Each structure stands twice: as C-alpha cells, then as structure tokens.
mmCIF file of C-alpha atoms in Angstrom:
data_model
loop_
_atom_site.group_PDB
_atom_site.id
_atom_site.type_symbol
_atom_site.label_atom_id
_atom_site.label_comp_id
_atom_site.label_asym_id
_atom_site.label_seq_id
_atom_site.Cartn_x
_atom_site.Cartn_y
_atom_site.Cartn_z
ATOM 1 C CA UNK A 116 -150.662 75.949 37.439
ATOM 2 C CA UNK A 117 -147.482 77.927 38.028
ATOM 3 C CA UNK A 118 -147.569 80.868 35.737
ATOM 4 C CA UNK A 119 -144.423 82.700 34.782
ATOM 5 C CA UNK A 120 -145.310 86.090 33.420
ATOM 6 C CA UNK A 121 -143.548 87.279 30.124
ATOM 7 C CA UNK A 122 -144.432 90.084 27.711
ATOM 8 C CA UNK A 123 -147.023 87.670 26.287
ATOM 9 C CA UNK A 124 -148.657 86.668 29.499
ATOM 10 C CA UNK A 125 -152.197 87.504 28.350
ATOM 11 C CA UNK A 126 -151.824 85.245 25.332
ATOM 12 C CA UNK A 127 -150.374 82.412 27.698
ATOM 13 C CA UNK A 128 -153.475 82.930 30.029
ATOM 14 C CA UNK A 129 -155.913 82.624 27.133
ATOM 15 C CA UNK A 130 -154.195 79.530 25.878
ATOM 16 C CA UNK A 131 -154.240 77.805 29.437
ATOM 17 C CA UNK A 132 -157.504 79.123 30.856
ATOM 18 C CA UNK A 133 -159.562 76.032 29.942
ATOM 19 C CA UNK A 134 -156.939 73.606 31.203
ATOM 20 C CA UNK A 135 -156.561 75.082 34.890
ATOM 21 C CA UNK A 136 -158.573 76.021 37.925
ATOM 22 C CA UNK A 137 -156.285 79.022 38.258
ATOM 23 C CA UNK A 138 -152.684 80.264 38.549
ATOM 24 C CA UNK A 139 -150.177 80.931 41.042
ATOM 25 C CA UNK A 140 -148.088 83.730 39.495
ATOM 26 C CA UNK A 141 -144.372 83.910 39.941
ATOM 27 C CA UNK A 142 -142.580 87.237 40.874
ATOM 28 C CA UNK A 143 -139.412 87.877 38.935
ATOM 29 C CA UNK A 144 -138.397 84.169 39.121
ATOM 30 C CA UNK A 145 -134.669 83.479 39.957
ATOM 31 C CA UNK A 146 -134.224 87.159 40.708
ATOM 32 C CA UNK A 147 -134.478 88.473 37.161
ATOM 33 C CA UNK A 148 -136.776 91.258 36.170
ATOM 34 C CA UNK A 149 -140.208 90.187 34.762
ATOM 35 C CA UNK A 150 -143.693 91.633 34.696
ATOM 36 C CA UNK A 151 -144.565 91.989 38.329
ATOM 37 C CA UNK A 152 -146.463 88.986 39.693
ATOM 38 C CA UNK A 153 -149.029 90.975 41.712
ATOM 39 C CA UNK A 154 -149.796 93.296 38.840
ATOM 40 C CA UNK A 155 -150.225 90.295 36.351
ATOM 41 C CA UNK A 156 -152.303 88.585 39.040
ATOM 42 C CA UNK A 157 -154.703 91.586 39.459
ATOM 43 C CA UNK A 158 -155.090 91.742 35.616
ATOM 44 C CA UNK A 159 -155.806 87.947 35.313
ATOM 45 C CA UNK A 160 -158.378 88.088 38.170
ATOM 46 C CA UNK A 161 -159.970 91.024 36.464
ATOM 47 C CA UNK A 162 -160.240 89.141 33.063
ATOM 48 C CA UNK A 163 -160.985 85.797 34.590
ATOM 49 C CA UNK A 164 -162.876 86.309 37.835
ATOM 50 C CA UNK A 165 -163.877 82.665 38.222
ATOM 51 C CA UNK A 166 -160.228 81.514 38.387
ATOM 52 C CA UNK A 167 -158.141 81.168 41.489
ATOM 53 C CA UNK A 168 -155.249 83.526 41.234
ATOM 54 C CA UNK A 169 -152.509 83.698 43.905
ATOM 55 C CA UNK A 170 -149.200 85.556 43.323
ATOM 56 C CA UNK A 171 -145.882 84.554 44.892
ATOM 57 C CA UNK A 172 -144.931 87.693 46.720
ATOM 58 C CA UNK A 173 -141.107 88.020 46.942
ATOM 59 C CA UNK A 174 -140.151 90.271 49.840
ATOM 60 C CA UNK A 175 -136.474 90.538 48.722
ATOM 61 C CA UNK A 176 -137.525 92.782 46.103
ATOM 62 C CA UNK A 177 -139.902 95.154 47.953
ATOM 63 C CA UNK A 178 -139.875 97.714 50.780
ATOM 64 C CA UNK A 179 -142.765 98.052 53.260
ATOM 65 C CA UNK A 180 -144.586 100.821 51.324
ATOM 66 C CA UNK A 181 -144.592 98.773 48.039
ATOM 67 C CA UNK A 182 -145.573 95.466 50.103
ATOM 68 C CA UNK A 183 -148.529 97.425 51.604
ATOM 69 C CA UNK A 184 -149.487 99.032 48.292
ATOM 70 C CA UNK A 185 -149.544 95.833 46.308
ATOM 71 C CA UNK A 186 -151.335 93.931 49.121
ATOM 72 C CA UNK A 187 -154.044 96.693 49.225
ATOM 73 C CA UNK A 188 -154.573 96.425 45.439
ATOM 74 C CA UNK A 189 -154.681 92.655 45.720
ATOM 75 C CA UNK A 190 -157.394 92.885 48.390
ATOM 76 C CA UNK A 191 -159.412 95.450 46.384
ATOM 77 C CA UNK A 192 -159.306 93.343 43.240
ATOM 78 C CA UNK A 193 -160.203 90.251 44.978
ATOM 79 C CA UNK A 194 -157.212 88.025 44.631
ATOM 80 C CA UNK A 195 -157.563 84.606 46.424
ATOM 81 C CA UNK A 196 -154.366 85.327 48.391
ATOM 82 C CA UNK A 197 -150.675 86.168 48.527
ATOM 83 C CA UNK A 198 -148.010 83.643 49.006
ATOM 84 C CA UNK A 199 -145.372 85.556 51.070
ATOM 85 C CA UNK A 200 -141.772 84.460 50.758
ATOM 86 C CA UNK A 201 -138.430 86.012 50.981
ATOM 87 C CA UNK A 202 -137.599 84.333 47.642
ATOM 88 C CA UNK A 203 -134.450 84.376 45.489
ATOM 89 C CA UNK A 204 -131.951 87.155 45.828
ATOM 90 C CA UNK A 205 -132.087 89.605 43.199
ATOM 91 C CA UNK A 206 -129.954 89.143 40.175
ATOM 92 C CA UNK A 207 -129.253 92.857 40.171
ATOM 93 C CA UNK A 208 -128.630 94.870 43.244
ATOM 94 C CA UNK A 209 -128.962 93.859 46.849
ATOM 95 C CA UNK A 210 -131.906 92.151 48.678
ATOM 96 C CA UNK A 211 -134.301 94.582 50.397
ATOM 97 C CA UNK A 212 -134.422 93.346 54.116
ATOM 98 C CA UNK A 213 -136.694 95.975 55.700
ATOM 99 C CA UNK A 214 -139.271 93.124 56.216
ATOM 100 C CA UNK A 215 -136.882 90.458 57.407
ATOM 101 C CA UNK A 216 -139.192 87.475 57.236
ATOM 102 C CA UNK A 217 -142.478 86.288 55.779
ATOM 103 C CA UNK A 218 -143.944 86.322 59.256
ATOM 104 C CA UNK A 219 -142.809 89.993 60.068
ATOM 105 C CA UNK A 220 -144.451 90.824 56.514
ATOM 106 C CA UNK A 221 -147.670 89.056 57.462
ATOM 107 C CA UNK A 222 -147.804 90.896 60.904
ATOM 108 C CA UNK A 223 -147.171 94.110 59.057
ATOM 109 C CA UNK A 224 -150.002 93.625 56.614
ATOM 110 C CA UNK A 225 -152.496 92.496 59.288
ATOM 111 C CA UNK A 226 -151.672 95.240 61.807
ATOM 112 C CA UNK A 227 -150.390 98.404 59.865
ATOM 113 C CA UNK A 228 -152.130 98.000 56.462
ATOM 114 C CA UNK A 229 -155.145 96.281 57.912
ATOM 115 C CA UNK A 230 -156.258 94.237 54.873
ATOM 116 C CA UNK A 231 -159.948 93.326 54.786
ATOM 117 C CA UNK A 232 -160.314 89.958 52.980
ATOM 118 C CA UNK A 233 -156.905 88.973 51.498
ATOM 119 C CA UNK A 234 -155.706 85.528 52.690
ATOM 120 C CA UNK A 235 -151.826 85.519 53.442
ATOM 121 C CA UNK A 236 -149.945 82.312 53.100
ATOM 122 C CA UNK A 237 -146.457 81.084 52.630
ATOM 123 C CA UNK A 238 -144.368 78.713 50.683
ATOM 124 C CA UNK A 239 -142.697 75.915 52.323
ATOM 125 C CA UNK A 240 -139.245 74.619 51.219
ATOM 126 C CA UNK A 241 -137.362 71.572 52.382
ATOM 127 C CA UNK A 242 -134.226 72.440 54.395
ATOM 128 C CA UNK A 243 -132.312 69.647 52.815
ATOM 129 C CA UNK A 244 -132.597 68.010 49.339
ATOM 130 C CA UNK A 245 -134.706 64.833 48.955
ATOM 131 C CA UNK A 246 -131.455 63.056 48.162
ATOM 132 C CA UNK A 247 -130.036 64.008 51.479
ATOM 133 C CA UNK A 248 -133.076 62.723 53.351
ATOM 134 C CA UNK A 249 -133.200 59.303 51.625
#
C-alpha cells in the first residue's frame, strides 16, 4: 500500500493496518515538503514490527551525509529496505546532485556507510508512456 505521510500519518496507519501487509512510504511526493518518508517509516516499523515497511528514498532532496545517516537509522530500526530513486525535482530550491544516480547512491551506502542488513532497491519507470507503446 502506498502510504503518503501527512500530519495525521499515525491515524492513517491505524486505519489501514488491518487491511495491508505493509507500506511503501513516499518521500515528499511531487517535491513538496511532507513528513520525511524514512522517519515515518522508522516510526511505523517500531509501532507495527510485523508489517513490511519500505520508504521511497528520494536522492534529489538529500546530500551524502543525510543519505548515510537515514540509511543507518533504517538499518538499525530494521526496515525491510530502501527504494532508491532520484525522484521528482523539488518544488522549492534546486535538486541536490551530489549522488548523481541511484546506482552511485547504492555503491556509496554499500562501500562507505557499510550497511549491515538493509536491502537496497530501486523504482523502475517506463521511458515512454503506455499510450506511446501501444
């Protein structure tokens, strides 16, 4: 279930917990400020340890130190993974491009941060729309 955090995310989690196996948590969807997806994910995993919780991890909004810190917290809490993606450009300011791709971020997290158990994945998007391919 895609979980879009708002100020009332704990209430939303309580309302949906019996309907889902877990949540993939968005990270400032469409580039607008929202409760941080990784922080929300850590809270959800602590409150509902039996649920699968995987945050979408938008690299356009984070530098390497924050990427490493959030990934370490995710590893310590026991999140089920991180879905790395460049994501939407921020609605305010400019994209942070210190980690230029999901692959470079994965390499950084594996070699420099040395995560212990956290699984790293990615999101796949079609290059062309479905209509263009039909």
